mmCIF file of N, CA and C in Angstrom:
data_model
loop_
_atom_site.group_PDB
_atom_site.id
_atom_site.type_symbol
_atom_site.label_atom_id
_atom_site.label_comp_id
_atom_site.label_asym_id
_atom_site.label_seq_id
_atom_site.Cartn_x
_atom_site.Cartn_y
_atom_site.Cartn_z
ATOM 1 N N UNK A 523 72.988 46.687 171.132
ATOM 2 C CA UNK A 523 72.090 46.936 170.041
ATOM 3 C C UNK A 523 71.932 48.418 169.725
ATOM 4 N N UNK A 524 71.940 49.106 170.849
ATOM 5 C CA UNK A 524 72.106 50.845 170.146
ATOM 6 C C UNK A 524 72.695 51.496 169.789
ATOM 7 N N UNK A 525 74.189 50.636 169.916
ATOM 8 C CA UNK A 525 75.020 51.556 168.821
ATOM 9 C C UNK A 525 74.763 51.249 167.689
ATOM 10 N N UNK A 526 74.430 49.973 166.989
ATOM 11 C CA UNK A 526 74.478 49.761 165.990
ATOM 12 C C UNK A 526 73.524 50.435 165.115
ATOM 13 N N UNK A 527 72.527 50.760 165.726
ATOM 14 C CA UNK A 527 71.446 51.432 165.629
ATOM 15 C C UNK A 527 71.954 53.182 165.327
ATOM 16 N N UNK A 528 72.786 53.635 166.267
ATOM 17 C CA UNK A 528 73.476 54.918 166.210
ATOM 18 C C UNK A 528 74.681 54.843 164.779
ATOM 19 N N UNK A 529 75.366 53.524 164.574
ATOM 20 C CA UNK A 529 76.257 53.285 163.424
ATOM 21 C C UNK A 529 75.811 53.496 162.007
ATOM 22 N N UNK A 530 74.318 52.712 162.452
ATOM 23 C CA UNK A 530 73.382 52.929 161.170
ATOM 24 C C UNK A 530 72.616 53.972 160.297
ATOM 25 N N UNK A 531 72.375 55.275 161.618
ATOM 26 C CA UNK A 531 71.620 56.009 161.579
ATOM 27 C C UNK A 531 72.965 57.357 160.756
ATOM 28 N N UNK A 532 73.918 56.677 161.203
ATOM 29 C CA UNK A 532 75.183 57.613 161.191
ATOM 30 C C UNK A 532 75.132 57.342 159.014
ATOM 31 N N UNK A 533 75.703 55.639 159.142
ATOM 32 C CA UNK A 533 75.728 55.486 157.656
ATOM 33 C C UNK A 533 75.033 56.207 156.782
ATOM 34 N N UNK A 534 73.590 55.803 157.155
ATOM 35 C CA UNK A 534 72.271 56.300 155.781
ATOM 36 C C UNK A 534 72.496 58.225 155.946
ATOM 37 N N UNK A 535 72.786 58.698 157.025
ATOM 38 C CA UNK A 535 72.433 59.959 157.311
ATOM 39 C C UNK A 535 74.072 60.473 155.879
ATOM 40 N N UNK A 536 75.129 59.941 155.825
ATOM 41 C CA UNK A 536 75.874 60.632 155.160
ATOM 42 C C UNK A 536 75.621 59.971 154.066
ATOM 43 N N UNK A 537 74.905 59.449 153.488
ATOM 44 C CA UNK A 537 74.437 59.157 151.661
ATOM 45 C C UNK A 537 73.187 59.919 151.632
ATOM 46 N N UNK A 538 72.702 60.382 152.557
ATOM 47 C CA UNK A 538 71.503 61.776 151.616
ATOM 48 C C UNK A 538 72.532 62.913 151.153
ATOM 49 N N UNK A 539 72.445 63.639 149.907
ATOM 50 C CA UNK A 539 72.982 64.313 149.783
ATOM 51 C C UNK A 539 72.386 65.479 150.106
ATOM 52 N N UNK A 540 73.708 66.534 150.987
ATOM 53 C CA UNK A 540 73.088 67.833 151.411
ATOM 54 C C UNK A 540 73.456 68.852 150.881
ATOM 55 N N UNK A 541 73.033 69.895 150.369
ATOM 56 C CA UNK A 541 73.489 71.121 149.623
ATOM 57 C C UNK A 541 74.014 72.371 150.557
ATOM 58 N N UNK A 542 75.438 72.290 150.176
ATOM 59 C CA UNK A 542 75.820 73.354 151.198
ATOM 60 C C UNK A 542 76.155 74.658 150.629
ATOM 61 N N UNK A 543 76.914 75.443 150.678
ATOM 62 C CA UNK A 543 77.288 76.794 149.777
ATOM 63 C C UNK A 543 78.635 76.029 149.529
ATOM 64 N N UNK A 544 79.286 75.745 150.268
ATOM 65 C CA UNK A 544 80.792 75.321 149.402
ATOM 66 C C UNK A 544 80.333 74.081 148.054
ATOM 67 N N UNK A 545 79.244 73.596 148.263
ATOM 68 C CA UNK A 545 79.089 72.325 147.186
ATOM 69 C C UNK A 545 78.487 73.046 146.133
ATOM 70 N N UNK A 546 78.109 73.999 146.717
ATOM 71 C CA UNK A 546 77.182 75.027 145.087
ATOM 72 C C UNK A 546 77.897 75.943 144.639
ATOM 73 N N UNK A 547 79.155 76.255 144.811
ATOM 74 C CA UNK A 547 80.238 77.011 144.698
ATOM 75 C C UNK A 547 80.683 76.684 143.040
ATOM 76 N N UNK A 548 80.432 77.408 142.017
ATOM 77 C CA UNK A 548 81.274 77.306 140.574
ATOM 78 C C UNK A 548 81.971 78.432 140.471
ATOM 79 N N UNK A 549 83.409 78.360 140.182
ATOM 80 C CA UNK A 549 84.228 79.483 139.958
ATOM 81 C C UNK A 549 83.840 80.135 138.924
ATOM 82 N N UNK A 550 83.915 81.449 138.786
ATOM 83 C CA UNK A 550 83.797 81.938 137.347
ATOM 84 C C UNK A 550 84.613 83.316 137.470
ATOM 85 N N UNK A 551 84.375 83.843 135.547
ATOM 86 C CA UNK A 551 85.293 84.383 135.620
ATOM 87 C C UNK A 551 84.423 85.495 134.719
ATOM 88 N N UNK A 552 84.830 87.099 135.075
ATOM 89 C CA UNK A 552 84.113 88.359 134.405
ATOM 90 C C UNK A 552 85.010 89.266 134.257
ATOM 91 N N UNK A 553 84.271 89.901 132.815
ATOM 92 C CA UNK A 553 85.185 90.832 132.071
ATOM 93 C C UNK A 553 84.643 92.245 131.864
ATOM 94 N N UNK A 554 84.936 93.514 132.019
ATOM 95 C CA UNK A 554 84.046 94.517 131.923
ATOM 96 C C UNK A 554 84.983 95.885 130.688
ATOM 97 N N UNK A 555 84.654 96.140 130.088
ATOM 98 C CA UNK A 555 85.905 96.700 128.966
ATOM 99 C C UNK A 555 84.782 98.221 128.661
ATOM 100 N N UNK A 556 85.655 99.762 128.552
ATOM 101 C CA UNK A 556 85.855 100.718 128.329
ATOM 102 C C UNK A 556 86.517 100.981 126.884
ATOM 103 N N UNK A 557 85.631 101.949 126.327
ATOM 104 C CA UNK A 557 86.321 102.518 124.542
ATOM 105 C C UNK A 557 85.776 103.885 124.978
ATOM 106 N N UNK A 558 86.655 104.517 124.618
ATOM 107 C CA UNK A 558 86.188 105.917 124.573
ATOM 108 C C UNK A 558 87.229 106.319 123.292
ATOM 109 N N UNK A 559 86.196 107.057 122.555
ATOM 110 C CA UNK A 559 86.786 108.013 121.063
ATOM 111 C C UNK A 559 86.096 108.870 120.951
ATOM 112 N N UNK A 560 87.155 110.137 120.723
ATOM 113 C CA UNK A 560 86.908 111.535 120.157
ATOM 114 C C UNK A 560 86.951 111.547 118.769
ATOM 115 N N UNK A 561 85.920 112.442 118.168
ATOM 116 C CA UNK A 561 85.960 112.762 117.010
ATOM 117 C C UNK A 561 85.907 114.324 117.038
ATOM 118 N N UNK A 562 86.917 115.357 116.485
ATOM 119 C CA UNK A 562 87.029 116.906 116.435
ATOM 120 C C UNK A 562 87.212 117.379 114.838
ATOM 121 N N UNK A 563 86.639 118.358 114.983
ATOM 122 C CA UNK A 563 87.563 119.431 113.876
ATOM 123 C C UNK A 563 87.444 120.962 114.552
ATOM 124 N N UNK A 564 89.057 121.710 114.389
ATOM 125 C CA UNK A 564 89.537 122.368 115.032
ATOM 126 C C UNK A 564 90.151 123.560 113.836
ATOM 127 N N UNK A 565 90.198 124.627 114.081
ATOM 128 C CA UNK A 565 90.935 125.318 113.214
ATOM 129 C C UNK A 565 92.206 125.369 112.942
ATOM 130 N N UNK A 566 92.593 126.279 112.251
ATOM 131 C CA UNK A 566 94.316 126.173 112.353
ATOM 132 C C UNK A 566 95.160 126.389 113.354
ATOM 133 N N UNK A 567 94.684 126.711 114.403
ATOM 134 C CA UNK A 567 95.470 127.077 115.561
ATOM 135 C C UNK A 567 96.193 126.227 116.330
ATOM 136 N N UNK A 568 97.635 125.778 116.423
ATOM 137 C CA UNK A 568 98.453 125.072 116.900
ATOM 138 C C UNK A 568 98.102 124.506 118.394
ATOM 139 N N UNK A 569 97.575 123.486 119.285
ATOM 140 C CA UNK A 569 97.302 123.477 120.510
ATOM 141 C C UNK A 569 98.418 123.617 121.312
ATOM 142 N N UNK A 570 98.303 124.192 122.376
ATOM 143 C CA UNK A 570 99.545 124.123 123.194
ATOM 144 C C UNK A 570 100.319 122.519 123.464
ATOM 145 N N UNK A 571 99.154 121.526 123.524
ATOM 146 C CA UNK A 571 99.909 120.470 123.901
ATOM 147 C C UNK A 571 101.137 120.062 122.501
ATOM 148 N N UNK A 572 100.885 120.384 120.905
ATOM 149 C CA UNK A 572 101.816 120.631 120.340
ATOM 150 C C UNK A 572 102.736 121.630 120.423
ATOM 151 N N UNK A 573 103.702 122.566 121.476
ATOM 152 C CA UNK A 573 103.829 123.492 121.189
ATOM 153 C C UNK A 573 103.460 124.889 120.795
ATOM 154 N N UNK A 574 101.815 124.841 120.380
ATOM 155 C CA UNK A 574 101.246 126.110 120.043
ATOM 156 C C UNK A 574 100.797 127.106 120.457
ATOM 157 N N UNK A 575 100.117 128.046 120.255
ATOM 158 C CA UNK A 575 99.092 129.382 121.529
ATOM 159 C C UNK A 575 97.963 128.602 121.253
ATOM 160 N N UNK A 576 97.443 127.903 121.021
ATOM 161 C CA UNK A 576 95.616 127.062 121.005
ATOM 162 C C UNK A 576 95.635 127.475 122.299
ATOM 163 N N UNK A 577 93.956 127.503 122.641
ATOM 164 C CA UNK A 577 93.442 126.922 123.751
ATOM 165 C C UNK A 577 93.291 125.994 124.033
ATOM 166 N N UNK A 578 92.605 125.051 122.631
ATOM 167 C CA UNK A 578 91.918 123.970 123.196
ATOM 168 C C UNK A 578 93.138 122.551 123.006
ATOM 169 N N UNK A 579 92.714 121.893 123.072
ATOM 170 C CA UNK A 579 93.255 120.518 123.553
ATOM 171 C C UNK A 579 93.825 120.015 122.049
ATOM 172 N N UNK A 580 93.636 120.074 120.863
ATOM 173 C CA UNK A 580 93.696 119.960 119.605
ATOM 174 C C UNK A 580 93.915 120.639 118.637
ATOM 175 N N UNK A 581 94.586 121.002 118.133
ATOM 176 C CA UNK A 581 94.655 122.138 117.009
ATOM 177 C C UNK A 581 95.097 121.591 115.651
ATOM 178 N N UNK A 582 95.175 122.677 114.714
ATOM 179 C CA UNK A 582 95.850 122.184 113.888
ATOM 180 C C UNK A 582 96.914 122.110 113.798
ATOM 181 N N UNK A 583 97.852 121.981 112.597
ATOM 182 C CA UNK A 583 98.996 121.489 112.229
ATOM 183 C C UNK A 583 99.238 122.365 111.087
ATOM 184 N N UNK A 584 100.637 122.697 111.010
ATOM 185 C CA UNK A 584 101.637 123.531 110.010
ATOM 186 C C UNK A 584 101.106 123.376 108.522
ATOM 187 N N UNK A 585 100.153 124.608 108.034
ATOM 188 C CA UNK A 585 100.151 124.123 106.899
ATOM 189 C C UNK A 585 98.641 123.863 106.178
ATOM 190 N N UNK A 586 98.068 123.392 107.343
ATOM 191 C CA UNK A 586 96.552 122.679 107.340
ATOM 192 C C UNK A 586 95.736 124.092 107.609
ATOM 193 N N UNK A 587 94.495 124.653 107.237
ATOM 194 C CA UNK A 587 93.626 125.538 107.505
ATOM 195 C C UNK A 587 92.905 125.040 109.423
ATOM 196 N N UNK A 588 92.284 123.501 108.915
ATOM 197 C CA UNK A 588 91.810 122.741 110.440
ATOM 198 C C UNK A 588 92.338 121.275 110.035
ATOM 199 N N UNK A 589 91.363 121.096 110.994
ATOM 200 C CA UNK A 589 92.441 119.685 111.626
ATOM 201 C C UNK A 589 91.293 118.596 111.476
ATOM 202 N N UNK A 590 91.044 117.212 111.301
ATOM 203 C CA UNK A 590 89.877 116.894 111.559
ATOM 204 C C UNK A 590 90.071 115.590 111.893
ATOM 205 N N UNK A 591 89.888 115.001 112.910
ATOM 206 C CA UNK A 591 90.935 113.749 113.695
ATOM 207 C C UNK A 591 89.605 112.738 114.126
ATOM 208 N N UNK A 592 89.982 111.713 114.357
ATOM 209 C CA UNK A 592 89.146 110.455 115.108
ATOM 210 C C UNK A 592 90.535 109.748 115.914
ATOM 211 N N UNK A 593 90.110 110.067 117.154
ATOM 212 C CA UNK A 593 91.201 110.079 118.152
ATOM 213 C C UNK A 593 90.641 109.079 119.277
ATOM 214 N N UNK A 594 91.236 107.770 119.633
ATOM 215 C CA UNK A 594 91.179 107.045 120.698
ATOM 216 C C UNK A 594 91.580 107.266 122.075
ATOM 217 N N UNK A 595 90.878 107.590 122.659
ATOM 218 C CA UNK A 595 90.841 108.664 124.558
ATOM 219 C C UNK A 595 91.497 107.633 125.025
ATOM 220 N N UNK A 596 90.395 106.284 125.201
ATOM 221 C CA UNK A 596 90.898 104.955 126.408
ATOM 222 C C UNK A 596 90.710 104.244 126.245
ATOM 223 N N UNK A 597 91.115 102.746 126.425
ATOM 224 C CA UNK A 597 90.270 101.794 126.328
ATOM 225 C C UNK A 597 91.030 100.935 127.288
ATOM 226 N N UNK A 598 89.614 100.705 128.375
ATOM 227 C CA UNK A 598 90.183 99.571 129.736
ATOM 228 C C UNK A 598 89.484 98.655 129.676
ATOM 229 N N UNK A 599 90.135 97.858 130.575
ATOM 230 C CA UNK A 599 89.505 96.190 130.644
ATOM 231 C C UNK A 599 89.583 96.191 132.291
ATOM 232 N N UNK A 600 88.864 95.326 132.875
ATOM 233 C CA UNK A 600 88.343 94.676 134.294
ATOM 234 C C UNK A 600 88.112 93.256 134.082
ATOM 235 N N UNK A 601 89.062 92.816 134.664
ATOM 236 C CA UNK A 601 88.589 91.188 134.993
ATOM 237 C C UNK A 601 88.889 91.017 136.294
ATOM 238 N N UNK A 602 87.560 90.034 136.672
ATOM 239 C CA UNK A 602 87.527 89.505 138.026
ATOM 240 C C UNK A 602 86.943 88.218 138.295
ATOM 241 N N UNK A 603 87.896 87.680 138.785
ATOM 242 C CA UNK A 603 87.770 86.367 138.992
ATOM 243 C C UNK A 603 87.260 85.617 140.248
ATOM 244 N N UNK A 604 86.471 84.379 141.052
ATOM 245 C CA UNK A 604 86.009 84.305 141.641
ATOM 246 C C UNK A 604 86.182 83.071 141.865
ATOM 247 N N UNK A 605 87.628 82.521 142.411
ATOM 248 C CA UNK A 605 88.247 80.987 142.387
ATOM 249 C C UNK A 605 87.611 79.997 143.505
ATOM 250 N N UNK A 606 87.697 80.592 144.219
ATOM 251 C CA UNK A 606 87.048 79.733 145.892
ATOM 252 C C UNK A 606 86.389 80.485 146.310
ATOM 253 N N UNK A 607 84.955 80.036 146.994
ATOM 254 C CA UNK A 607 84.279 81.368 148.088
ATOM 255 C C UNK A 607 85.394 81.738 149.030
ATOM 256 N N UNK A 608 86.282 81.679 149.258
ATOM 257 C CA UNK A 608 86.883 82.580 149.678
ATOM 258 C C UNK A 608 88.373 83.485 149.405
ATOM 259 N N UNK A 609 88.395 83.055 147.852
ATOM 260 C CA UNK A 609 89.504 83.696 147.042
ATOM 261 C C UNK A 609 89.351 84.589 145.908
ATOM 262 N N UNK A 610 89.619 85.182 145.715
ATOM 263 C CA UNK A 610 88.878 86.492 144.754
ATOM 264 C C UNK A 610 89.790 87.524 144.340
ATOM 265 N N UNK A 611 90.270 87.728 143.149
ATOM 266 C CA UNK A 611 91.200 88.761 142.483
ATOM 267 C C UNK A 611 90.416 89.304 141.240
ATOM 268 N N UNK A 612 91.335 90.242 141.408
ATOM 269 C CA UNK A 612 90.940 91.026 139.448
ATOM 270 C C UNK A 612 92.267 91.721 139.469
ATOM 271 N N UNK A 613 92.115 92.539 137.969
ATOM 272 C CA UNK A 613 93.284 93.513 137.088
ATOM 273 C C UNK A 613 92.442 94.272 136.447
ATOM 274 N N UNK A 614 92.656 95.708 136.674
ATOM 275 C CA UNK A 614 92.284 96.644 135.428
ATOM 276 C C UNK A 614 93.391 96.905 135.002
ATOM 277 N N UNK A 615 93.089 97.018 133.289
ATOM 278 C CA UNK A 615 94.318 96.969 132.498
ATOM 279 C C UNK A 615 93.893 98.799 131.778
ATOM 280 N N UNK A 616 94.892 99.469 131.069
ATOM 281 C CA UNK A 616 94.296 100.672 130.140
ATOM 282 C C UNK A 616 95.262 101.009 129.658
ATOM 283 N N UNK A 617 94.755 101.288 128.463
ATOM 284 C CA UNK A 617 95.183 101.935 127.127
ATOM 285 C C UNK A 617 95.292 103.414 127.546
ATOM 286 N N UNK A 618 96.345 104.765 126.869
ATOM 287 C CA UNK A 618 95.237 105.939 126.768
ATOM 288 C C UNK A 618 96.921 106.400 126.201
ATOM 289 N N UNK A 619 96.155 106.694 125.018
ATOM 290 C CA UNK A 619 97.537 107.321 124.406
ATOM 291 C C UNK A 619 98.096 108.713 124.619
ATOM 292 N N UNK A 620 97.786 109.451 125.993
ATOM 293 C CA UNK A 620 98.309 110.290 125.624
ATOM 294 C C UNK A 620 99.234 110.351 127.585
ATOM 295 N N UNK A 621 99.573 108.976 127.620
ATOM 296 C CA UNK A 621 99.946 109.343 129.359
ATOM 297 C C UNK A 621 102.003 108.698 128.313
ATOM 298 N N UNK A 622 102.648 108.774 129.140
ATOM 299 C CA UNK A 622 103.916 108.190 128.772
ATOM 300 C C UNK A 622 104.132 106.413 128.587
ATOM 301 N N UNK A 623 103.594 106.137 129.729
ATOM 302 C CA UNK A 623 102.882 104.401 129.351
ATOM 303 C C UNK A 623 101.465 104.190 129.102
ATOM 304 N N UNK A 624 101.484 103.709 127.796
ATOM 305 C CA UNK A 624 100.010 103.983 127.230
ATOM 306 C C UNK A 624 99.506 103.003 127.746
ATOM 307 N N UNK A 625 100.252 101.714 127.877
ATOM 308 C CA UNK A 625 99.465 100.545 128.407
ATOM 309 C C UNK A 625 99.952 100.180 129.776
ATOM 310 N N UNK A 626 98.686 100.217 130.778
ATOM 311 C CA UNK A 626 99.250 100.368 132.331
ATOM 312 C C UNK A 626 98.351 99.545 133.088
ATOM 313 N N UNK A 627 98.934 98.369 134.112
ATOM 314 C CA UNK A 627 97.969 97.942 134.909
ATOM 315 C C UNK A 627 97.721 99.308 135.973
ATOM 316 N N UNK A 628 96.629 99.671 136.056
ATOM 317 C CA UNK A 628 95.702 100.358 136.693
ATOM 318 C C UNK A 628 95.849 99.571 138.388
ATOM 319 N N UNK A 629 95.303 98.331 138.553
ATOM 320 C CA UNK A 629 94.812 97.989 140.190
ATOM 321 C C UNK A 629 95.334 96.703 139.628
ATOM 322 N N UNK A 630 95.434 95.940 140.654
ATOM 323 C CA UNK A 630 95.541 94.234 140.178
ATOM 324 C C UNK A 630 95.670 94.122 141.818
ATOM 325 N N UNK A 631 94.746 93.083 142.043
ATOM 326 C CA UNK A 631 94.550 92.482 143.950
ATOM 327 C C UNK A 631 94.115 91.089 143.539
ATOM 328 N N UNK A 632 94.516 90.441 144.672
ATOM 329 C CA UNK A 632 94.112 89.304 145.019
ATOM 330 C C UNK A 632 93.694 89.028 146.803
ATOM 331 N N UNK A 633 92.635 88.507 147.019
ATOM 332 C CA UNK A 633 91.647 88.893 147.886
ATOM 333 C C UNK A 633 91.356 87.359 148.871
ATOM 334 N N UNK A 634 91.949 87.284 150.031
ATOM 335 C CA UNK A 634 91.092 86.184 150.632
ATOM 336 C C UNK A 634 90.675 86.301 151.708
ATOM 337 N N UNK A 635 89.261 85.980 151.843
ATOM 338 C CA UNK A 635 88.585 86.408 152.700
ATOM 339 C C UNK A 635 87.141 85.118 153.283
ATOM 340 N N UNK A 636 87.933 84.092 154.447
ATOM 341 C CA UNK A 636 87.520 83.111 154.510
ATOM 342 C C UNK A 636 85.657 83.273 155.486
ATOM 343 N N UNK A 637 85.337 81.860 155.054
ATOM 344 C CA UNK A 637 83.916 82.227 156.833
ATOM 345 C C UNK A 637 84.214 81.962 157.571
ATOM 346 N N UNK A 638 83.753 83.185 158.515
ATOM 347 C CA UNK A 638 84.182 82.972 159.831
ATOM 348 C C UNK A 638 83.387 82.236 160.826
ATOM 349 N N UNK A 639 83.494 81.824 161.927
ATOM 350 C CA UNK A 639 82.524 81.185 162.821
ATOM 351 C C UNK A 639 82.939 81.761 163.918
ATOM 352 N N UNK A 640 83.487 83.150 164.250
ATOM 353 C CA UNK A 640 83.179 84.017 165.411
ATOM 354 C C UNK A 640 82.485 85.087 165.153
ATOM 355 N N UNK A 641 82.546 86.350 165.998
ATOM 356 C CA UNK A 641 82.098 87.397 165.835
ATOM 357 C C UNK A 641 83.097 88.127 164.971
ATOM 358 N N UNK A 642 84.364 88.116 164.595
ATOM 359 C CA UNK A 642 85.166 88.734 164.054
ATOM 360 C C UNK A 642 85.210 88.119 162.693
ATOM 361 N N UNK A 643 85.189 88.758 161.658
ATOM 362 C CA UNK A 643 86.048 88.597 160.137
ATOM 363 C C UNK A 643 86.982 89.242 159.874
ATOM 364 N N UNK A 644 87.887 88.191 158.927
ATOM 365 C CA UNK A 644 89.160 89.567 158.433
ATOM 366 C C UNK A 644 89.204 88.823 157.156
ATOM 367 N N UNK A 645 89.850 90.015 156.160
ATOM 368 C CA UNK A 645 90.488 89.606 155.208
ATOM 369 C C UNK A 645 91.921 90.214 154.913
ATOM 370 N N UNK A 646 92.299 89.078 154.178
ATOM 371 C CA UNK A 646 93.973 89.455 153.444
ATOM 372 C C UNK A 646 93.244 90.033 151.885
ATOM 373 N N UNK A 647 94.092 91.264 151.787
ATOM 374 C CA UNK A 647 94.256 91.577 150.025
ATOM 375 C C UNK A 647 95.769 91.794 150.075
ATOM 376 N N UNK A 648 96.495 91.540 148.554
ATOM 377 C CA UNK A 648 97.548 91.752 148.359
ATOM 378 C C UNK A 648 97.921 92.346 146.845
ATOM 379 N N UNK A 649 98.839 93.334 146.698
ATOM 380 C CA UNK A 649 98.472 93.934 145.251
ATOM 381 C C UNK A 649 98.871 95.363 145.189
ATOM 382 N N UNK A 650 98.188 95.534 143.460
ATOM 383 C CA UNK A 650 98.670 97.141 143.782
ATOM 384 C C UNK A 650 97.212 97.507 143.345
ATOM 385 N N UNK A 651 96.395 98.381 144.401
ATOM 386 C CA UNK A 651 95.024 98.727 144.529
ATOM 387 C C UNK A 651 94.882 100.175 145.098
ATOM 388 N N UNK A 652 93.716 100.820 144.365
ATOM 389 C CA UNK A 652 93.455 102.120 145.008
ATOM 390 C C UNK A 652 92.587 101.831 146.281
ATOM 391 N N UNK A 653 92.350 102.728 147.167
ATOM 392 C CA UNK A 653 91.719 102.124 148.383
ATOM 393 C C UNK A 653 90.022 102.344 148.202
ATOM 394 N N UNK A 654 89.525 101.111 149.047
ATOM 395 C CA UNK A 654 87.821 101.300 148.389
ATOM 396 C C UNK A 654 87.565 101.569 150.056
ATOM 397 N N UNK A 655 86.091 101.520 149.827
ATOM 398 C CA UNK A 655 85.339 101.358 151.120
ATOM 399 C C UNK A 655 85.326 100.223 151.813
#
């Protein structure tokens, strides 16, 4: 009679439902985005980065007294994703028109990093990433 009793206690005990962190777990997914624009006016003075004696970063052009520009610096994106509690990647992506590849993945990792049930944790990352803390 007491196992059945122990069989029973076993049944009803796994139809309460229990809330664990893996059952409350929804993947999601985040985006974080960078614009940066200059707006100048500059005199006639040729900048060096054209070839010229300028100082500054902008000058004018052959012809022109000044210069008067609305110029796009950067524009990045961050996404990071959050598939399994214990799987986790992102990509920063960027624009910047004045490098040789204007459009460049920046970092891109993918991250797993399970729970542990000793005193030790580890994780795997894999990717191309600058180093954090």
């Amino acid at each position: 009679m007491p196992r059945i009793g122990v069989l029973l206690s076993i049944l009803l005990a796994s139809q309460i439902p229990c809330t664990t962190y893996g059952s409350e777990f929804q993947p999601f997914f985040d985006v974080s985005a960078l614009f940066d624009a200059k707006a100048f006016v500059t005199d006639k003075e040729i900048s060096t980065f054209d070839s010229g004696l300028g100082k500054v970063r902008y000058g004018g052009s052959d012809g022109n007294n000044h210069r008067e520009r609305l110029r796009i610096g950067e524009i990045a994106g961050i996404g990071f994703a959050q598939v399994a509690p214990a799987l986790s990647g992102f990509v920063h992506i960027q624009y910047n028109p004045d490098q040789d590849d204007e459009v460049d993945i920046v970092e891109g990792a993918v991250r797993y990093r399970p729970a542990s049930r000793s005193r030790f944790r580890y994780t795997l990352r894999g990717g191309a990433f600058l180093s954090t803390p």
